[in-house]
Structure formats: C-alpha cells, structure tokens
Amino acid sequence: MLVSDLDETLLNNDGTINPLNVEAIKAAVAQGFKFVPNTGRSFLSVQDLLKTLGLADQADQYVISYNGGVIVENQGNRILDVSGMSLPLAEQIFQAGLVNDAVDVHIYTVDRLFVYNPSAADEEYMAARGVNYEVMADRNLSFLKDEAAITKVIFEHLDAKVQAQIKAAVLKAVGANQVEATFSSSRYVEFNPAGVDKGRATLTLGAKLGIKPEEIMAIGDNSNDLSMIKAAGLGISVANGIPAVKEAAQVVTARTNNQGAVAEVLERYVLKGEEA
C-alpha cells in the first residue's frame, strides 16, 4: 500500500495531476496494489481526482482525510473510522488562532466545510482544487452543536511568521497536549485532536486490511506528512519536500510533485519491483 499526500505531492502546483502519476497508479492498482490518498482535505473534495484515477465508488479502495480524522471506503463513501474533537475545544482553537483580521479559518465536520473570513488567495486556492464550503457569518460556533464530529480546525495566512503566531497562540490557549499542530501547503496551520494524525490512520487502515507497517510506503512534502512517513515501512519525501520531511524520509525522489514524483516511486518499487 502507498499512502500519498495530495497537494504539493501527488498534485501539480496548480492542482492538476501529472499524467505519469495517473498511468502509474492505474497500473499498480491493476496488480492488486492499494493506492490511498492521505490528505488534510475532505474525502468529498477528492471525488473528481478519484474518478481520474479509476478509484471513485470502488469497493476495497480507500481515502484517509482530515489528516487522519476520517477513513472512508470509496464505494458509497462508507465511513470506517472517525476521530473528532469536542465543540468546546474547537471553539477554543478557533478564537485563539484569530491573531489578526487577515487570518481565515476552516472548520471541518465529517461532510461539511465552514470558512470564516475567507481570503482572496484562499478562495482562489480552494476553487482550483474543487473544494466546496459555506461561509460563516460570524465568530460563533454554536451552530455546530448538532454535528456528529468536528474533525479539524485550520487557519490560513501566507506569512510564515503569522502562521507561527497562530500555532503559539492556540497551544498557549488549549495546551500542547490537547492537539496535533502541523503546517501544510505553505499557507495553513492545522489542528487535529491529540493522537489524530496521518500516521495513526495509516496504521489503522493497514490493520483493517491485513497490511503490515513494513508493507506500507508513505510519500509527502510537509509537516502534516511526517507522522505517516515515520509510521510507514518506507517513508518517502518528494524532491520539493521541506527539510524536516527530507530528513525523516528514507528516500527522497529525484522528481518534484510537478514532474510525477508518485509515478517515480511506483515505477521503482511496485511496477519494476525494486527492493527498498
């Protein structure tokens, strides 16, 4: 099984997918190999991508979404596992992270996305990736009281210094032991409940499928990918990965995300059968 991050890993910078990746994924899946998107996004927002890969609505094919918050079987989008946070914790995170008026916030439930104060840059980024959302009118989260689960809260700002301020403010407010804090796409600061991450979900899905950790590869580019890269038998960074990801990985691809890095991995370790 290969679990793969999407943005800046599987996908090109413009949100499209390299034809080399499509071809290699289809070839690997035809051999019985599992290709599992492992993303911070909602599983609903990746349906067009799954169609391109021939994985949409397929039994025994899977997506890990919300940084490990939800595991879904593609056929009927059947929910297998949910790890959410309480409304009071989400409210604390939300209020603490609004360090200035230019920050926008995403609140994810299992099947909906609410955005407060969306920036023009964020609107453009989400539109390019087919992300649907509802705009929040104010800073009150009480309307979420009947939701089954809040899966994660993330903040968007393009300035790395502001991202660091958001992380520090939230951890000070809620306690570092209450959340998993990561960064993604050079624009988001992401908060999941403590113990919920891409690595845990990777091992959970592997156990459900009878796939051992040493039989799993994981590929990513940013800090929210570190847990799965460390959990997998073979952790891989794309050539454009951040330094921490490259350092944690056992393999760094020669190709960037824009050049078909995932195809490079599948060609090397699955389709040609090279030993890791």
Short mmCIF file of C-alpha atoms in Angstrom, two decimals:
data_model
loop_
_atom_site.label_atom_id
_atom_site.label_comp_id
_atom_site.label_asym_id
_atom_site.label_seq_id
_atom_site.Cartn_x
_atom_site.Cartn_y
_atom_site.Cartn_z
CA MET A 1 0.00 0.00 0.00
CA LEU A 2 1.14 3.51 -0.80
CA VAL A 3 -0.45 6.35 1.17
CA SER A 4 0.09 9.68 -0.52
CA ASP A 5 -0.41 13.29 0.36
CA LEU A 6 -2.18 15.28 -2.37
CA ASP A 7 -1.26 18.96 -2.57
CA GLU A 8 2.39 19.53 -3.46
CA THR A 9 2.95 15.74 -3.53
CA LEU A 10 0.62 13.88 -5.90
CA LEU A 11 -0.76 17.04 -7.49
CA ASN A 12 0.95 19.71 -9.53
CA ASN A 13 1.16 23.19 -8.04
CA ASP A 14 -1.94 24.20 -10.00
CA GLY A 15 -3.99 21.35 -8.53
CA THR A 16 -3.90 19.13 -11.61
CA ILE A 17 -2.44 15.62 -11.68
CA ASN A 18 0.52 14.62 -13.82
CA PRO A 19 -0.44 12.00 -16.45
CA LEU A 20 2.59 9.95 -15.36
CA ASN A 21 1.03 9.62 -11.91
CA VAL A 22 -2.33 8.58 -13.35
CA GLU A 23 -0.76 5.91 -15.53
CA ALA A 24 1.43 4.50 -12.76
CA ILE A 25 -1.35 4.44 -10.16
CA LYS A 26 -3.74 2.65 -12.52
CA ALA A 27 -1.04 0.10 -13.39
CA ALA A 28 -0.23 -0.55 -9.73
CA VAL A 29 -3.88 -0.89 -8.71
CA ALA A 30 -4.44 -3.34 -11.60
CA GLN A 31 -1.82 -5.55 -9.92
CA GLY A 32 -3.77 -5.53 -6.65
CA PHE A 33 -1.73 -2.76 -5.01
CA LYS A 34 -3.51 -0.21 -2.81
CA PHE A 35 -3.16 3.49 -3.54
CA VAL A 36 -4.65 5.58 -0.73
CA PRO A 37 -4.83 9.38 -0.77
CA ASN A 38 -3.91 10.55 2.74
CA THR A 39 -4.88 14.19 2.84
CA GLY A 40 -5.85 17.05 5.07
CA ARG A 41 -8.83 17.64 2.83
CA SER A 42 -12.34 16.22 2.98
CA PHE A 43 -12.93 12.93 1.18
CA LEU A 44 -15.80 14.67 -0.64
CA SER A 45 -13.42 17.19 -2.22
CA VAL A 46 -11.30 14.49 -3.88
CA GLN A 47 -14.05 12.69 -5.80
CA ASP A 48 -13.05 14.11 -9.18
CA LEU A 49 -9.46 13.04 -8.53
CA LEU A 50 -10.65 9.53 -7.64
CA LYS A 51 -12.59 9.40 -10.92
CA THR A 52 -9.44 10.34 -12.83
CA LEU A 53 -7.57 7.52 -11.07
CA GLY A 54 -10.38 5.00 -11.58
CA LEU A 55 -10.89 4.68 -7.80
CA ALA A 56 -14.19 6.52 -7.33
CA ASP A 57 -17.01 4.49 -5.77
CA GLN A 58 -14.84 1.36 -5.78
CA ALA A 59 -15.11 -1.34 -3.14
CA ASP A 60 -11.91 -2.13 -1.21
CA GLN A 61 -10.35 1.22 -2.15
CA TYR A 62 -9.90 3.93 0.44
CA VAL A 63 -9.22 7.56 1.34
CA ILE A 64 -7.77 8.93 4.58
CA SER A 65 -8.95 12.50 5.08
CA TYR A 66 -8.72 15.39 7.56
CA ASN A 67 -5.13 14.47 8.49
CA GLY A 68 -6.31 11.09 9.74
CA GLY A 69 -9.62 12.24 11.19
CA VAL A 70 -11.75 10.08 8.89
CA ILE A 71 -11.11 6.85 6.98
CA VAL A 72 -13.51 6.11 4.13
CA GLU A 73 -14.11 3.21 1.77
CA ASN A 74 -14.66 4.70 -1.66
CA GLN A 75 -17.74 2.64 -2.52
CA GLY A 76 -20.61 4.76 -1.26
CA ASN A 77 -18.12 6.85 0.76
CA ARG A 78 -18.62 4.42 3.63
CA ILE A 79 -17.19 5.83 6.86
CA LEU A 80 -14.91 3.33 8.61
CA ASP A 81 -13.35 5.47 11.32
CA VAL A 82 -13.91 8.96 12.76
CA SER A 83 -11.73 10.80 15.28
CA GLY A 84 -13.18 14.21 16.10
CA MET A 85 -12.83 16.94 18.70
CA SER A 86 -15.38 18.42 21.09
CA LEU A 87 -17.17 21.66 20.27
CA PRO A 88 -15.60 23.45 23.29
CA LEU A 89 -12.11 22.51 22.11
CA ALA A 90 -12.89 23.63 18.56
CA GLU A 91 -14.23 26.91 19.93
CA GLN A 92 -11.04 27.48 21.95
CA ILE A 93 -8.84 26.77 18.94
CA PHE A 94 -10.96 28.98 16.70
CA GLN A 95 -10.94 32.02 18.96
CA ALA A 96 -7.26 31.74 19.94
CA GLY A 97 -5.98 31.45 16.38
CA LEU A 98 -7.57 34.66 15.11
CA VAL A 99 -4.44 36.68 15.79
CA ASN A 100 -5.31 39.38 13.24
CA ASP A 101 -8.10 40.38 10.87
CA ALA A 102 -6.39 38.85 7.82
CA VAL A 103 -6.49 35.27 9.14
CA ASP A 104 -9.19 32.98 7.80
CA VAL A 105 -10.40 29.78 9.47
CA HIS A 106 -11.70 26.44 8.20
CA ILE A 107 -13.93 24.30 10.41
CA TYR A 108 -14.36 20.74 9.13
CA THR A 109 -17.10 18.32 10.12
CA VAL A 110 -17.32 14.83 8.64
CA ASP A 111 -19.03 16.03 5.48
CA ARG A 112 -19.05 19.85 5.51
CA LEU A 113 -16.57 22.72 5.49
CA PHE A 114 -17.29 26.11 7.01
CA VAL A 115 -14.92 29.04 6.39
CA TYR A 116 -14.73 32.23 8.40
CA ASN A 117 -13.28 35.37 6.78
CA PRO A 118 -12.02 33.66 3.58
CA SER A 119 -9.12 35.50 1.95
CA ALA A 120 -8.96 36.07 -1.79
CA ALA A 121 -5.86 33.89 -2.03
CA ASP A 122 -7.58 31.07 -0.16
CA GLU A 123 -10.70 31.34 -2.30
CA GLU A 124 -8.56 31.00 -5.42
CA TYR A 125 -6.62 28.06 -3.96
CA MET A 126 -9.79 26.17 -3.00
CA ALA A 127 -11.53 26.91 -6.29
CA ALA A 128 -8.62 25.41 -8.24
CA ARG A 129 -9.00 22.21 -6.20
CA GLY A 130 -12.77 21.94 -6.32
CA VAL A 131 -13.26 22.49 -2.60
CA ASN A 132 -16.84 23.36 -1.66
CA TYR A 133 -17.51 25.35 1.52
CA GLU A 134 -20.02 27.50 3.34
CA VAL A 135 -19.04 30.98 4.55
CA MET A 136 -19.62 31.68 8.24
CA ALA A 137 -21.35 34.92 9.14
CA ASP A 138 -19.64 35.47 12.49
CA ARG A 139 -17.25 34.07 15.11
CA ASN A 140 -19.84 31.92 16.90
CA LEU A 141 -19.58 28.12 16.54
CA SER A 142 -22.78 27.28 18.40
CA PHE A 143 -24.43 26.30 15.11
CA LEU A 144 -22.20 23.19 15.14
CA LYS A 145 -23.72 21.79 18.35
CA ASP A 146 -25.66 19.08 16.49
CA GLU A 147 -22.79 17.94 14.28
CA ALA A 148 -21.65 14.37 14.93
CA ALA A 149 -17.97 15.37 14.90
CA ILE A 150 -15.67 18.31 14.24
CA THR A 151 -12.68 16.75 12.57
CA LYS A 152 -10.20 19.64 12.45
CA VAL A 153 -9.72 23.40 12.58
CA ILE A 154 -7.20 25.13 10.34
CA PHE A 155 -6.06 28.70 9.75
CA GLU A 156 -4.89 30.27 6.50
CA HIS A 157 -2.30 33.00 6.12
CA LEU A 158 0.55 33.28 3.62
CA ASP A 159 3.07 34.80 6.06
CA ALA A 160 5.10 32.14 7.89
CA LYS A 161 5.59 34.49 10.85
CA VAL A 162 1.84 34.84 11.26
CA GLN A 163 1.46 31.06 10.96
CA ALA A 164 3.93 30.68 13.84
CA GLN A 165 1.96 33.21 15.90
CA ILE A 166 -1.25 31.27 15.29
CA LYS A 167 0.33 28.00 16.39
CA ALA A 168 1.80 29.57 19.52
CA ALA A 169 -1.47 31.30 20.44
CA VAL A 170 -3.52 28.14 20.09
CA LEU A 171 -1.10 25.95 22.01
CA LYS A 172 -0.99 28.52 24.80
CA ALA A 173 -4.77 28.63 24.97
CA VAL A 174 -5.59 24.92 24.83
CA GLY A 175 -2.39 23.20 25.94
CA ALA A 176 0.08 21.39 23.71
CA ASN A 177 -1.19 18.01 24.90
CA GLN A 178 -4.70 18.66 23.55
CA VAL A 179 -3.96 18.99 19.84
CA GLU A 180 -1.72 17.93 16.97
CA ALA A 181 -0.43 21.10 15.29
CA THR A 182 1.03 20.93 11.77
CA PHE A 183 1.63 23.08 8.71
CA SER A 184 0.67 22.42 5.08
CA SER A 185 0.84 23.94 1.60
CA SER A 186 2.89 26.92 2.86
CA ARG A 187 -0.38 28.56 3.88
CA TYR A 188 -2.22 26.51 6.53
CA VAL A 189 -1.78 25.86 10.25
CA GLU A 190 -3.76 22.72 11.06
CA PHE A 191 -5.12 21.45 14.37
CA ASN A 192 -6.42 17.94 14.99
CA PRO A 193 -7.27 16.34 18.32
CA ALA A 194 -4.28 14.90 20.17
CA GLY A 195 -3.35 11.47 18.84
CA VAL A 196 -5.02 12.00 15.47
CA ASP A 197 -2.64 12.21 12.54
CA LYS A 198 -1.91 10.71 9.15
CA GLY A 199 0.43 8.10 10.60
CA ARG A 200 -2.06 6.69 13.09
CA ALA A 201 -4.73 6.47 10.42
CA THR A 202 -2.31 4.77 8.03
CA LEU A 203 -1.61 2.02 10.56
CA THR A 204 -5.31 1.74 11.45
CA LEU A 205 -6.26 1.19 7.81
CA GLY A 206 -3.37 -1.19 7.28
CA ALA A 207 -4.50 -3.28 10.25
CA LYS A 208 -8.07 -3.40 8.89
CA LEU A 209 -6.72 -4.67 5.57
CA GLY A 210 -4.16 -7.08 7.00
CA ILE A 211 -1.27 -4.99 5.64
CA LYS A 212 1.77 -4.79 7.91
CA PRO A 213 3.56 -1.46 8.54
CA GLU A 214 6.62 -2.78 6.72
CA GLU A 215 4.41 -3.34 3.65
CA ILE A 216 3.35 0.31 3.53
CA MET A 217 5.00 3.23 1.76
CA ALA A 218 4.12 6.85 2.55
CA ILE A 219 5.00 9.91 0.47
CA GLY A 220 4.59 13.58 1.36
CA ASP A 221 6.10 17.04 1.40
CA ASN A 222 5.13 18.95 4.57
CA SER A 223 4.96 18.68 8.34
CA ASN A 224 1.48 17.14 8.43
CA ASP A 225 3.00 14.23 6.46
CA LEU A 226 5.76 13.50 8.97
CA SER A 227 3.69 11.10 11.09
CA MET A 228 2.87 8.82 8.15
CA ILE A 229 6.40 8.98 6.76
CA LYS A 230 7.70 7.84 10.16
CA ALA A 231 4.98 5.18 10.60
CA ALA A 232 5.36 3.51 7.22
CA GLY A 233 7.86 0.81 6.39
CA LEU A 234 9.28 3.12 3.73
CA GLY A 235 8.93 6.87 4.22
CA ILE A 236 9.43 8.99 1.12
CA SER A 237 9.79 12.73 0.54
CA VAL A 238 9.17 14.35 -2.81
CA ALA A 239 12.09 16.41 -4.12
CA ASN A 240 10.22 19.60 -3.15
CA GLY A 241 9.61 18.44 0.44
CA ILE A 242 10.53 20.69 3.33
CA PRO A 243 13.87 19.94 5.04
CA ALA A 244 12.26 18.18 8.02
CA VAL A 245 10.41 15.78 5.73
CA LYS A 246 13.52 15.02 3.69
CA GLU A 247 15.43 14.35 6.88
CA ALA A 248 12.77 11.97 8.24
CA ALA A 249 12.35 10.07 4.96
CA GLN A 250 14.42 7.06 3.93
CA VAL A 251 14.06 8.03 0.27
CA VAL A 252 13.90 11.41 -1.47
CA THR A 253 12.59 11.31 -5.04
CA ALA A 254 14.52 12.81 -7.92
CA ARG A 255 11.27 14.31 -9.24
CA THR A 256 9.20 17.11 -7.77
CA ASN A 257 5.43 16.99 -7.48
CA ASN A 258 5.20 18.78 -10.83
CA GLN A 259 7.28 16.07 -12.51
CA GLY A 260 5.38 12.96 -11.36
CA ALA A 261 7.14 12.04 -8.11
CA VAL A 262 4.49 9.46 -7.18
CA ALA A 263 4.97 7.73 -10.52
CA GLU A 264 8.71 7.57 -9.82
CA VAL A 265 8.01 5.70 -6.57
CA LEU A 266 5.54 3.26 -8.10
CA GLU A 267 7.79 2.61 -11.09
CA ARG A 268 10.72 1.91 -8.81
CA TYR A 269 9.18 -0.16 -6.01
CA VAL A 270 5.96 -1.65 -7.41
CA LEU A 271 5.92 -1.85 -11.19
CA LYS A 272 9.61 -2.79 -11.52
CA GLY A 273 9.78 -4.48 -8.14
CA GLU A 274 12.98 -2.89 -6.82
CA GLU A 275 13.72 -3.68 -3.17
CA ALA A 276 13.54 -0.78 -0.72
#
